[in-house]
PDB file of C-alpha atoms in Angstrom:
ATOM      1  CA  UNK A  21       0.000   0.000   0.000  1.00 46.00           C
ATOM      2  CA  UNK A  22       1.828   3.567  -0.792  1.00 55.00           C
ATOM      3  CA  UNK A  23      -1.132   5.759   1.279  1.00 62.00           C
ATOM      4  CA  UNK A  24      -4.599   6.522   1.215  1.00 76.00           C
ATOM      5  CA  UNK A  25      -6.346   7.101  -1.806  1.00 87.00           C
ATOM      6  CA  UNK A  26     -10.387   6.828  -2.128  1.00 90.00           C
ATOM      7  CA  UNK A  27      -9.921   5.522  -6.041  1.00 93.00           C
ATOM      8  CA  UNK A  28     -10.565   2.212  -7.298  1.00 93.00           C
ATOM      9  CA  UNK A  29      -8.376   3.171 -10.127  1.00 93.00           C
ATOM     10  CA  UNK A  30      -5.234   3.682  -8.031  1.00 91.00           C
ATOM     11  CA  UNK A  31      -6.054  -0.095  -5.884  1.00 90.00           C
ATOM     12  CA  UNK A  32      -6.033  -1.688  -9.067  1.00 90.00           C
ATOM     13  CA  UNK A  33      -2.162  -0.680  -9.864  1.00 86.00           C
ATOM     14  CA  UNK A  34      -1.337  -1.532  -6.443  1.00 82.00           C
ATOM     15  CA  UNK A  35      -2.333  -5.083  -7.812  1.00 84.00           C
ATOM     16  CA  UNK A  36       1.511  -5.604  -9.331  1.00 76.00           C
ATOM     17  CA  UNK A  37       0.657  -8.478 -12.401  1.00 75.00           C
ATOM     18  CA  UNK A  38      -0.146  -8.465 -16.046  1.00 73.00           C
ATOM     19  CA  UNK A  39      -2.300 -11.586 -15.371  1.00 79.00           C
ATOM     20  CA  UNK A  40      -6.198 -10.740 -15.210  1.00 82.00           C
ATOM     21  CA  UNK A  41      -7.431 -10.463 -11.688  1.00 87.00           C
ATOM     22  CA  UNK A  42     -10.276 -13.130 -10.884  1.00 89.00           C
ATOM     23  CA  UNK A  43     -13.235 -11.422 -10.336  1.00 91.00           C
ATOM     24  CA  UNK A  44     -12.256  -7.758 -11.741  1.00 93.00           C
ATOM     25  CA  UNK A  45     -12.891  -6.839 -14.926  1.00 93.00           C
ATOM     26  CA  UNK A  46     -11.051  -3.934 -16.236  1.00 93.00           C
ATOM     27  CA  UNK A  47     -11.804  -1.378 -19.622  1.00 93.00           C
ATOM     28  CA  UNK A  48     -10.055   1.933 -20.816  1.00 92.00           C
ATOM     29  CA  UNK A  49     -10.900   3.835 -23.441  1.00 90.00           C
ATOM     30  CA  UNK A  50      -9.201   7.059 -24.898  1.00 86.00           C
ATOM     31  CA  UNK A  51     -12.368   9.302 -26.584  1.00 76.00           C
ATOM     32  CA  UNK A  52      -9.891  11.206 -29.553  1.00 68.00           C
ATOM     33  CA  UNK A  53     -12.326  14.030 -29.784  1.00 69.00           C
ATOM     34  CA  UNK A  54     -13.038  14.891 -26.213  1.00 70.00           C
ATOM     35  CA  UNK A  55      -9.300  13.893 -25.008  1.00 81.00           C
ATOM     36  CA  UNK A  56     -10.817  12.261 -22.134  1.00 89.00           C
ATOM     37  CA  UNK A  57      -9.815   9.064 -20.708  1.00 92.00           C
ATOM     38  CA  UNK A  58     -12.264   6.286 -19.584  1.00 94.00           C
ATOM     39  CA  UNK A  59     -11.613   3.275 -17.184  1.00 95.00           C
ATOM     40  CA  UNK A  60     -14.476   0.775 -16.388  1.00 96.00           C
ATOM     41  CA  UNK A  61     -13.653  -1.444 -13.624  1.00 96.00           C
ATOM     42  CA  UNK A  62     -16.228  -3.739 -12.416  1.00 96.00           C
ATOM     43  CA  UNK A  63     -15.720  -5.925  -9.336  1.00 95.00           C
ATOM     44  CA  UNK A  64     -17.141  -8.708 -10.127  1.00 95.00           C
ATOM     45  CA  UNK A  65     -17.579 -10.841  -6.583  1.00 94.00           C
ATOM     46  CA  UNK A  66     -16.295 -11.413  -3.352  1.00 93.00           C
ATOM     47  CA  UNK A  67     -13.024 -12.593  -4.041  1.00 93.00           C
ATOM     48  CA  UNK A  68     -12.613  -9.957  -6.640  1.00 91.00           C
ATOM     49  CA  UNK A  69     -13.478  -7.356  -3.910  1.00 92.00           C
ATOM     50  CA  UNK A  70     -10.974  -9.043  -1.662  1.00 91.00           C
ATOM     51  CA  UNK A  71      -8.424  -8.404  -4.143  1.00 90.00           C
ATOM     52  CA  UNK A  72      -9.090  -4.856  -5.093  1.00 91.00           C
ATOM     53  CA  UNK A  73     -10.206  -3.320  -1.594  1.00 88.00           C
ATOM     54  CA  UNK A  74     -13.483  -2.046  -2.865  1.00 92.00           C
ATOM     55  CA  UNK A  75     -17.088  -3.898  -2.824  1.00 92.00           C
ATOM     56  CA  UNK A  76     -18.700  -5.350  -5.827  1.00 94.00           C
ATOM     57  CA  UNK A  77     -19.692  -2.802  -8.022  1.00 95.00           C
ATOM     58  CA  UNK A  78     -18.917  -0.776 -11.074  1.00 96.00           C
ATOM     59  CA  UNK A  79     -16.001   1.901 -10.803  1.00 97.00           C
ATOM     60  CA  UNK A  80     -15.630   4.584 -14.152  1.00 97.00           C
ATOM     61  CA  UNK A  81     -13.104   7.108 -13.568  1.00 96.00           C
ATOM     62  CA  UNK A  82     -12.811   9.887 -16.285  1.00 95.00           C
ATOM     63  CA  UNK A  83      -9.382  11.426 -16.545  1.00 92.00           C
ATOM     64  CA  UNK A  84      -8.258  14.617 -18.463  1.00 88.00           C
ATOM     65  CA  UNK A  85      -5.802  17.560 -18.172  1.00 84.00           C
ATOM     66  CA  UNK A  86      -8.464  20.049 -19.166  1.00 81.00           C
ATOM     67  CA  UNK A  87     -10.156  19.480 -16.500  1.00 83.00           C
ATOM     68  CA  UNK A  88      -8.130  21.326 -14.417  1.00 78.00           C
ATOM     69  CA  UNK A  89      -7.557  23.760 -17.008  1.00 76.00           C
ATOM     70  CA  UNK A  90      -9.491  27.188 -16.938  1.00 75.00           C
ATOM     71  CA  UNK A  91     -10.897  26.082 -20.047  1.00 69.00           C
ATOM     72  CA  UNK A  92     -14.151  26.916 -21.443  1.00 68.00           C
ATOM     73  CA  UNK A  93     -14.289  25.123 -24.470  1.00 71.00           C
ATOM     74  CA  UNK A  94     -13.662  21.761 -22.440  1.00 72.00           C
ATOM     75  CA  UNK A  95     -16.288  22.333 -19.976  1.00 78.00           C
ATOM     76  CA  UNK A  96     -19.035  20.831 -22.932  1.00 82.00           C
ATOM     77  CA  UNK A  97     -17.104  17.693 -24.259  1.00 84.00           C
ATOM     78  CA  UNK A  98     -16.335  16.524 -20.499  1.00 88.00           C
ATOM     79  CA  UNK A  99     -20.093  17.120 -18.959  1.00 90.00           C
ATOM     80  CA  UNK A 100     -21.472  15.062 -22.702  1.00 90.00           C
ATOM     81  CA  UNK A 101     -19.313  12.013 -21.230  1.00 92.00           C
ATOM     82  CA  UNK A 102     -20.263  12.511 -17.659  1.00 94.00           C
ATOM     83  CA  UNK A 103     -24.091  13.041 -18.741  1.00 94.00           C
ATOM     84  CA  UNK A 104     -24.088   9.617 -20.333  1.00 94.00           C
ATOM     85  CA  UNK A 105     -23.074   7.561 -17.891  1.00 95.00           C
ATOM     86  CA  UNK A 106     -25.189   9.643 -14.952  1.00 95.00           C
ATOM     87  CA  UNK A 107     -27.901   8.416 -17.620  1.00 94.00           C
ATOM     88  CA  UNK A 108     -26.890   4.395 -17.613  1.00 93.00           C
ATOM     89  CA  UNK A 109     -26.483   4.558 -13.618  1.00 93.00           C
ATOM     90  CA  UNK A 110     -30.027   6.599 -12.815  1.00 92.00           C
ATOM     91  CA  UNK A 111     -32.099   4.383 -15.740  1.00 89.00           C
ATOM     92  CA  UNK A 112     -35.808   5.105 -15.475  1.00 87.00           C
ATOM     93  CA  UNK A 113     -35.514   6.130 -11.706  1.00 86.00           C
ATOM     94  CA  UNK A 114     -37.245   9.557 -11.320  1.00 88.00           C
ATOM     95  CA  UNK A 115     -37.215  10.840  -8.042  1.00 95.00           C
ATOM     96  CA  UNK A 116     -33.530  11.562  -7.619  1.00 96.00           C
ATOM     97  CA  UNK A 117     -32.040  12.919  -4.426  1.00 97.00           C
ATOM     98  CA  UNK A 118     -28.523  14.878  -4.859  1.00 97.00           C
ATOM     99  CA  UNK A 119     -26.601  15.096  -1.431  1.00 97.00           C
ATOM    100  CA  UNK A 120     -23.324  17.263  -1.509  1.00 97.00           C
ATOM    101  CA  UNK A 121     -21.165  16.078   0.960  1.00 96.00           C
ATOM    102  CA  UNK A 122     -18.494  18.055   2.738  1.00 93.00           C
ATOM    103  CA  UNK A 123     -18.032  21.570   4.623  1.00 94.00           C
ATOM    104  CA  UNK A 124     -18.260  24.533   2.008  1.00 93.00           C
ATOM    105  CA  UNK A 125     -16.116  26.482   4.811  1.00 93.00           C
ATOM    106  CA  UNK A 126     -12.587  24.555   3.466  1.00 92.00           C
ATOM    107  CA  UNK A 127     -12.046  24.595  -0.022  1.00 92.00           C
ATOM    108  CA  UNK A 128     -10.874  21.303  -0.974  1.00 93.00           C
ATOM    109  CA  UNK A 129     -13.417  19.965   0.530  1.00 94.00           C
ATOM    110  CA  UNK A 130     -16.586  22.116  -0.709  1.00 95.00           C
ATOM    111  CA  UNK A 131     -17.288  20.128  -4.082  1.00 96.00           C
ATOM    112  CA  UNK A 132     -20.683  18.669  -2.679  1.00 96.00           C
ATOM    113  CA  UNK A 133     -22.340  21.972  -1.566  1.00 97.00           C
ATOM    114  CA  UNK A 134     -21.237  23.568  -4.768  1.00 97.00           C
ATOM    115  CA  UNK A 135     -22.490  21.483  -7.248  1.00 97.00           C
ATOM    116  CA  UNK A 136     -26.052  21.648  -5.185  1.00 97.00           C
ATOM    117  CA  UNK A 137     -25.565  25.436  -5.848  1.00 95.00           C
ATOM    118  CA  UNK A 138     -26.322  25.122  -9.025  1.00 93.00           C
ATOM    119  CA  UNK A 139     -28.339  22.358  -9.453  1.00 95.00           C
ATOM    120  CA  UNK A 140     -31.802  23.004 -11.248  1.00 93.00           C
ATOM    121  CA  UNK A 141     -33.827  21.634  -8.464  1.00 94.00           C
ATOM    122  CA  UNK A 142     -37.652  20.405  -9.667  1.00 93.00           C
ATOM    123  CA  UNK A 143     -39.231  18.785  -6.709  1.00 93.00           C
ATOM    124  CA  UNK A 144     -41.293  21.432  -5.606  1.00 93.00           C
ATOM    125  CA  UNK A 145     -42.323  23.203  -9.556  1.00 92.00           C
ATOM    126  CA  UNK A 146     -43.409  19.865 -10.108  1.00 90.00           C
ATOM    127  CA  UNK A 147     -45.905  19.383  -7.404  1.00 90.00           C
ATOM    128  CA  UNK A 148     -47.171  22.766  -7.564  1.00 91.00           C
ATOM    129  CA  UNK A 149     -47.192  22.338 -11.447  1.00 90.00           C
ATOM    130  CA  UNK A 150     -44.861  25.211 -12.782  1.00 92.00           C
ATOM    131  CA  UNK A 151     -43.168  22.541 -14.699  1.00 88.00           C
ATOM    132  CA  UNK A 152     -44.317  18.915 -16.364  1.00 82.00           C
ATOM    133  CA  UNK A 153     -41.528  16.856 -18.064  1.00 80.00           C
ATOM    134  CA  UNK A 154     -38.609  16.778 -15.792  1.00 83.00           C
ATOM    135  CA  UNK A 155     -37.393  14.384 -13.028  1.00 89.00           C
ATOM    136  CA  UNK A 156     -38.295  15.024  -9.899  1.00 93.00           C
ATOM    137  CA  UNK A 157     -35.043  16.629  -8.608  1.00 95.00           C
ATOM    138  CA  UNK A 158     -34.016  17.524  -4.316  1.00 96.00           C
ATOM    139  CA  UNK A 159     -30.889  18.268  -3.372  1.00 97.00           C
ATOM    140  CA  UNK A 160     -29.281  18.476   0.121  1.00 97.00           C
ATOM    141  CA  UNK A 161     -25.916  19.837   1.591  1.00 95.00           C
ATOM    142  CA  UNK A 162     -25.867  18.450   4.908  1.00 93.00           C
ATOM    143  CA  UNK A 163     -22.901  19.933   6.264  1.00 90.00           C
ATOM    144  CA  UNK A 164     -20.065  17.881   8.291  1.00 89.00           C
ATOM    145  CA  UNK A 165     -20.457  16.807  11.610  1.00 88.00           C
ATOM    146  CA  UNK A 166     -18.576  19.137  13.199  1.00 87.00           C
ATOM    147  CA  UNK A 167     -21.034  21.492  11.918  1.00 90.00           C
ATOM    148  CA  UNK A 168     -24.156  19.459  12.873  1.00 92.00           C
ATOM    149  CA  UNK A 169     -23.349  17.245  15.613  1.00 92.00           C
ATOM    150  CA  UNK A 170     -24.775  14.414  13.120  1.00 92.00           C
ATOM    151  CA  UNK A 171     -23.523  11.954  11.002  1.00 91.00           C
ATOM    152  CA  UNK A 172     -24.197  12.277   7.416  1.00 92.00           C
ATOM    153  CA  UNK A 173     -25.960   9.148   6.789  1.00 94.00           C
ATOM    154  CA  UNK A 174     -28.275   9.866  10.235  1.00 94.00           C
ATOM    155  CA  UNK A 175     -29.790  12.955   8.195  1.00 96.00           C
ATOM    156  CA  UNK A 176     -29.987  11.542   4.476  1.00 96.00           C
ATOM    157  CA  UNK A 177     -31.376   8.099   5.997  1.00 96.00           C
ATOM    158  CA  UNK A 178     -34.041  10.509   7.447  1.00 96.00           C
ATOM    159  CA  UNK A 179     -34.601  12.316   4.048  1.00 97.00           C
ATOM    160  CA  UNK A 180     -34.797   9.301   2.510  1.00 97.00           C
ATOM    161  CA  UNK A 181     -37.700   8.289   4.679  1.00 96.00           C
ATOM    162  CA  UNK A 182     -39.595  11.531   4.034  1.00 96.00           C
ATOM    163  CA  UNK A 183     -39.429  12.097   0.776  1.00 96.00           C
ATOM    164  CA  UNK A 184     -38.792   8.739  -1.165  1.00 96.00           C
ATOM    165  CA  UNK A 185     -36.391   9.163  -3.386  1.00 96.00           C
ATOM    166  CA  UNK A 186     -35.676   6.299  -5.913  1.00 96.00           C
ATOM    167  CA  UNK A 187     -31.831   6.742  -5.990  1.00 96.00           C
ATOM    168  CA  UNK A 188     -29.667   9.457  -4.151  1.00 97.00           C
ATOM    169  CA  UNK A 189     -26.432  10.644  -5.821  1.00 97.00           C
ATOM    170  CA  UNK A 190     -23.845  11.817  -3.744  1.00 97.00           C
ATOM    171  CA  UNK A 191     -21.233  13.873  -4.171  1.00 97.00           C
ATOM    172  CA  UNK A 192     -17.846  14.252  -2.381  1.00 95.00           C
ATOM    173  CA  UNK A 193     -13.914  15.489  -2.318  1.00 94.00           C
ATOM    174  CA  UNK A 194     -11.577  12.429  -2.211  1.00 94.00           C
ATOM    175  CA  UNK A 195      -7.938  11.784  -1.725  1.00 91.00           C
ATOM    176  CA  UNK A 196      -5.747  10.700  -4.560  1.00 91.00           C
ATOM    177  CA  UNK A 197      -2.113   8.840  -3.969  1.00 87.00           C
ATOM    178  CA  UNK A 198      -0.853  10.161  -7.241  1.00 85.00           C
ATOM    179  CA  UNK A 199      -0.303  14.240  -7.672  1.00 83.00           C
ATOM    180  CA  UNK A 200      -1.073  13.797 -11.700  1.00 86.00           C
ATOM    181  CA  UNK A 201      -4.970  12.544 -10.712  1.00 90.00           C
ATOM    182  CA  UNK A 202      -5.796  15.567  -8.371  1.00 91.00           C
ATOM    183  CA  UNK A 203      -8.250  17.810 -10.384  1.00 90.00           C
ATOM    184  CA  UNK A 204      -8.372  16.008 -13.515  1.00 91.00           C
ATOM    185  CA  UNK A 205     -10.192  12.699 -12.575  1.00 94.00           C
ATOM    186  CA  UNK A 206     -14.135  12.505 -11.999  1.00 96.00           C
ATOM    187  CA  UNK A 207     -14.760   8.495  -9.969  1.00 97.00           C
ATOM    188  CA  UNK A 208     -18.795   6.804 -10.298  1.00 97.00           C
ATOM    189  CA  UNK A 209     -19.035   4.020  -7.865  1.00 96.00           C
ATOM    190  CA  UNK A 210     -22.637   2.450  -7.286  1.00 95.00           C
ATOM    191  CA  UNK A 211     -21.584   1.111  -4.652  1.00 94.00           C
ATOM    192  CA  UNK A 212     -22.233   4.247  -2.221  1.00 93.00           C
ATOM    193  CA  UNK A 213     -19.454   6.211  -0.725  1.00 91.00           C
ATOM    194  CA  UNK A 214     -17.416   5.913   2.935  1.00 83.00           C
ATOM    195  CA  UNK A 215     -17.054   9.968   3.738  1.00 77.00           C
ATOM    196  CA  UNK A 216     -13.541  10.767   4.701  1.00 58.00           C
ATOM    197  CA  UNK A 217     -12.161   7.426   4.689  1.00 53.00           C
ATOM    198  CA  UNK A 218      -9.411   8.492   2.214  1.00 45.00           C
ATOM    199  CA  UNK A 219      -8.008  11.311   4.640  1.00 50.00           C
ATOM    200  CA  UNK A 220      -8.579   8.451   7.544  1.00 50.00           C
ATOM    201  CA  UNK A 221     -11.742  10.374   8.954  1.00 55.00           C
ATOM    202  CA  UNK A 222     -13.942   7.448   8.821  1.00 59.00           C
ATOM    203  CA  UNK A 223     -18.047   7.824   8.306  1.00 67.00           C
ATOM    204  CA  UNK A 224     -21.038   5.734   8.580  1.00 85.00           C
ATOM    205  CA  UNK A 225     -20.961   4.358   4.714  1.00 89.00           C
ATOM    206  CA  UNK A 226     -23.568   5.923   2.675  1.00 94.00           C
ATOM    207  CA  UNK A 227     -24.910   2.774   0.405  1.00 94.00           C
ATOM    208  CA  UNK A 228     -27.982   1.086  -0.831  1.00 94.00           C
ATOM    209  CA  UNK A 229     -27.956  -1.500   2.313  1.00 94.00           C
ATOM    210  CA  UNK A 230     -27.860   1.813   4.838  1.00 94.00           C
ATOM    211  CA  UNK A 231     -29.973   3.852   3.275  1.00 95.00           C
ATOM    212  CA  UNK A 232     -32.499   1.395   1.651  1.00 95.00           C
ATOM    213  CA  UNK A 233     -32.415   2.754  -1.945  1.00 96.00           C
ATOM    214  CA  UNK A 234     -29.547   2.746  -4.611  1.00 96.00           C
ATOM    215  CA  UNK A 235     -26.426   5.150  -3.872  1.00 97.00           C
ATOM    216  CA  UNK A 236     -24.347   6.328  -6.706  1.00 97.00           C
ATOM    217  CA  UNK A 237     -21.087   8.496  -5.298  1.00 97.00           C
ATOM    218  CA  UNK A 238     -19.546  11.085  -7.744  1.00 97.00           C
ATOM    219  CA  UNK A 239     -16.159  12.190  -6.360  1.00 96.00           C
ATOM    220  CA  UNK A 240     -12.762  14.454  -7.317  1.00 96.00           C
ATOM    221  CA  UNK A 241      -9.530  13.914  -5.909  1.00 94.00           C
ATOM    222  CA  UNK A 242      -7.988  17.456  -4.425  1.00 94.00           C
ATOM    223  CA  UNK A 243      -6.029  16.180  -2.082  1.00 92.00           C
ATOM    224  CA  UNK A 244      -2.681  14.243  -1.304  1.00 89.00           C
ATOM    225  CA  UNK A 245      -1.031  13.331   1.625  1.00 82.00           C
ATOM    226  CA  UNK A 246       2.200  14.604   2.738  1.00 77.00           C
ATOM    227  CA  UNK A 247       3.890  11.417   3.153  1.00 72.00           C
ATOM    228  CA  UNK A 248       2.916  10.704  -0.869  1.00 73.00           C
ATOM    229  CA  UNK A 249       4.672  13.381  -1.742  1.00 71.00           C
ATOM    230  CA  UNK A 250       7.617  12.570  -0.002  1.00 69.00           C
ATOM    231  CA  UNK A 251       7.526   8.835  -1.695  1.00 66.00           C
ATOM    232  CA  UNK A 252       7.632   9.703  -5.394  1.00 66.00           C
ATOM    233  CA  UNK A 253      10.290  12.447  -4.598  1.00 65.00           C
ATOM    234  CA  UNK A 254      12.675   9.165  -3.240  1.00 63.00           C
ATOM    235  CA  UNK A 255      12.192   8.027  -7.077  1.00 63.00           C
ATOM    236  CA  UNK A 256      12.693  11.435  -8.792  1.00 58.00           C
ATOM    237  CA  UNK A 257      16.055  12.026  -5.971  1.00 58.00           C
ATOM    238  CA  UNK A 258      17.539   8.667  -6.892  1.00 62.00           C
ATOM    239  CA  UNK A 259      17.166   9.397 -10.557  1.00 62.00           C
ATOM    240  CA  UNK A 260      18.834  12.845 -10.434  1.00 54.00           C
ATOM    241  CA  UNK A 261      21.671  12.062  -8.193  1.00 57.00           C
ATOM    242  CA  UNK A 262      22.310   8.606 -10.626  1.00 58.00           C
ATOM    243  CA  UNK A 263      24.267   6.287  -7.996  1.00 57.00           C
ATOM    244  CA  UNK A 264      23.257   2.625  -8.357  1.00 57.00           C
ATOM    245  CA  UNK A 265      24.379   2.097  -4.830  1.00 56.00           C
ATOM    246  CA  UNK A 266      21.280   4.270  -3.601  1.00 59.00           C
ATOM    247  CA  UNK A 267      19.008   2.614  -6.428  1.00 59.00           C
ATOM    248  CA  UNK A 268      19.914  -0.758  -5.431  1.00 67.00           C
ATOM    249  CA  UNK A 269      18.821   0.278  -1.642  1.00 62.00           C
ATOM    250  CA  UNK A 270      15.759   1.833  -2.496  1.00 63.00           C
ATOM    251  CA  UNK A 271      14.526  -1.316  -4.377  1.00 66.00           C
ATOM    252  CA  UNK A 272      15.027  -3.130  -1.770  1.00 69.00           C
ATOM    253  CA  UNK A 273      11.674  -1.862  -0.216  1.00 70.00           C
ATOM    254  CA  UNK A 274       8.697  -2.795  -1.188  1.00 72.00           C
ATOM    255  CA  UNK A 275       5.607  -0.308  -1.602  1.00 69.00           C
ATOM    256  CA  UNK A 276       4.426  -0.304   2.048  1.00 71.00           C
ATOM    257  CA  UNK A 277       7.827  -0.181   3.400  1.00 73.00           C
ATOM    258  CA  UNK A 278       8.715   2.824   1.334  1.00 65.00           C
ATOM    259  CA  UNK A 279       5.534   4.200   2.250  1.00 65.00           C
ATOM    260  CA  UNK A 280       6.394   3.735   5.589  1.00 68.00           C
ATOM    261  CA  UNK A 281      10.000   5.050   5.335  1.00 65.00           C
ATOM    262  CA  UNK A 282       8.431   8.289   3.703  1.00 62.00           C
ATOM    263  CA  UNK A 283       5.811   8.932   7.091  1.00 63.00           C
ATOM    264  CA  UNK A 284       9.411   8.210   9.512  1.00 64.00           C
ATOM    265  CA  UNK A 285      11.123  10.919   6.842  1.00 61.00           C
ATOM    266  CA  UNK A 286       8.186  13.744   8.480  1.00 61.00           C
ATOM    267  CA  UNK A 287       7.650  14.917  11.714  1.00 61.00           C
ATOM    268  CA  UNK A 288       4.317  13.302  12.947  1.00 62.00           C
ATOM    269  CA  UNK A 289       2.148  16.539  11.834  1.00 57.00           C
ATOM    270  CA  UNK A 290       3.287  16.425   8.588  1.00 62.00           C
ATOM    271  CA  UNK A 291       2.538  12.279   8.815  1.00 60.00           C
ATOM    272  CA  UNK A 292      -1.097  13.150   8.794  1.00 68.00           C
ATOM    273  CA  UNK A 293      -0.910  16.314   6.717  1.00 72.00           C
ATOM    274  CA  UNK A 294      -3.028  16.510   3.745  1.00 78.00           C
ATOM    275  CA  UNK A 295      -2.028  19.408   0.685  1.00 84.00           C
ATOM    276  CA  UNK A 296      -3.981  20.846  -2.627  1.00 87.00           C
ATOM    277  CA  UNK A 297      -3.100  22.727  -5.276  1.00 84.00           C
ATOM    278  CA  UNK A 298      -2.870  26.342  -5.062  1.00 87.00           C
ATOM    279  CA  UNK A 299      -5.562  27.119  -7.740  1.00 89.00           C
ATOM    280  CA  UNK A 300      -8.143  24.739  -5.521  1.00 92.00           C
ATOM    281  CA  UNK A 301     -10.561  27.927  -4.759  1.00 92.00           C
ATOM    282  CA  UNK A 302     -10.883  28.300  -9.145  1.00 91.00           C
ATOM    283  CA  UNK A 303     -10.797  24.490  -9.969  1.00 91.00           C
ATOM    284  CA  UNK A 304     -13.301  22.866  -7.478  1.00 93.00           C
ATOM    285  CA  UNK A 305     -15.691  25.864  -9.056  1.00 92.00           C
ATOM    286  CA  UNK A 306     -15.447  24.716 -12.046  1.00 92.00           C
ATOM    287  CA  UNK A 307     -15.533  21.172 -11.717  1.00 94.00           C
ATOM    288  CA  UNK A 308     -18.556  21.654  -9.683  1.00 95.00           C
ATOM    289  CA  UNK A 309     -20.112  23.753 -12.172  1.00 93.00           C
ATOM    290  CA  UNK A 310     -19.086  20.469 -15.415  1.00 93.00           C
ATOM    291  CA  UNK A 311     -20.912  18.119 -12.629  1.00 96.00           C
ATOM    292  CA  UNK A 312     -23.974  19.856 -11.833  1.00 96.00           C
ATOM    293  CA  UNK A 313     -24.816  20.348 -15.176  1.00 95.00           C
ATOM    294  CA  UNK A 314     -24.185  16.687 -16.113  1.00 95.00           C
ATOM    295  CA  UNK A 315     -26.392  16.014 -13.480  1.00 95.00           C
ATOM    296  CA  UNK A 316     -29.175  18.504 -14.746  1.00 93.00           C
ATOM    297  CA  UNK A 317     -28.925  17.039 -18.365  1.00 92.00           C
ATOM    298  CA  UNK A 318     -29.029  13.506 -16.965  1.00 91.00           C
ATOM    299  CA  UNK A 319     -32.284  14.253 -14.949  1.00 85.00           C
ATOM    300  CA  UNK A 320     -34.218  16.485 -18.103  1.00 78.00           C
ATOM    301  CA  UNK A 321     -33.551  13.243 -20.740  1.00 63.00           C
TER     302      UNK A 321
END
């Protein structure tokens, strides 16, 4: 293991074989004209979740280096690719929930409560009739617990209950263990989301067997930890300074023991430090803004 990381994406290359892995199926596919990379991986069963570290489910992360680009002319292209698969994982459901998760006080972490900004919510034009032939869209940005004293999934189970929802999409800031994936990769999971688990801040899991109804989690890396940093700098140090002697030393560790040898290289602060880029306050706008809008086009088809 070389750190946290909330992608299924970056378990599967921890997975060191060309051989297929039982019970995970993997896809990529490069779209020419958009310039943006898919990866389908679909955990097939138990022992295939064993393997990867995630349950069984499909995984589709969507990579690019527009997207954390100011832009314009990518922000169509990328939110045509996220539509359609928003459109294979909602179906015929029509009562969709959106829940933005995180606190909209700290910036890497205030995806969720921007996207619901500008979400075109429907629920309540359709019941008093303003509008006919749309989904029936709520949305939700329930804060963090520090702010409410209440675990996510205590107020969106409740929500849930009241107003019947058919799926709830949630949306969340994640950790990445490579610097190259922060702000370009978009992750669909149906298989719910754990809030904070990659930055080791465990939540209640927010899935279809806590909540009662099917959970698809939209996330972003913008964050990395400290320690990750430190890691692929051993590999980028050794390279510069050219001395086999210190090559033949460093390959003498495997992943977790370099990971390990990269938390002793910090003071324990930094250990559990987490960083973002500096443009975070301009790039989670505008990836909240590609997503939001994926999600309104999903929900008028």
């Amino acid at each position: 293991m070389r750190g946290r990381t909330d992608l299924a994406v970056e378990m599967k290359e921890d997975i060191k074989t060309d051989e297929p892995i039982k019970g995970v199926h993997v896809l990529t596919k490069n779209n020419g004209d958009s310039d943006v990379k898919e990866i389908r991986i679909v955990v097939e069963n138990e022992e295939g979740a064993m393997r990867l570290g995630k349950p069984v489910g499909t995984y589709i992360t969507l990579e690019s280096e527009h997207l954390r680009k100011p832009s314009e002319s990518f922000h169509e292209p990328m939110m045509e690719v996220l539509t359609k698969h928003l459109k294979n994982f909602i179906g015929k459901n029509k009562k969709i929930m959106v829940a933005g998760l995180g606190n909209r006080e700290v910036t890497p972490d205030a995806l969720g409560p921007f996207v619901i900004d500008n979400l075109y919510v429907t629920r309540h034009l359709l019941k008093e009739g303003i509008i006919r032939e749309s989904a029936e869209i709520s949305a939700i940005a329930p804060g963090v617990m520090a702010q409410t004293g209440m675990e996510s999934l205590t107020i969106l189970k409740a929500l849930v209950r009241e107003v019947k929802p058919d799926i709830l999409i949630v949306i969340d800031a994640l950790a990445a263990r490579e610097s190259d994936r922060l702000n370009k990769t978009i992750q669909l999971a149906d298989t719910g989301i754990t809030p904070g688990s990659g930055v080791g801040n465990h939540r209640n899991a927010i899935n279809q067997e806590s909540v009662g109804i099917p959970v698809l989690a939209i996330g972003v890396p913008t964050v990395i930890a400290v320690p990750t940093i430190i890691n692929d700098a051993m590999d980028v140090m050794v390279e510069a300074i050219g001395k086999q002697g210190a090559k033949s030393v460093l390959r003498k560790f495997n992943d977790e023991e370099r990971y390990q040898l990269a938390c002793e290289m910090v003071n324990p602060y930094l250990e559990n430090m987490f960083v973002t880029p500096k443009d975070i306050d301009e790039a989670v706008k505008r990836i909240s803004y590609t997503i939001s809008e994926a999600i309104n086009q999903a929900a008028l088809a």
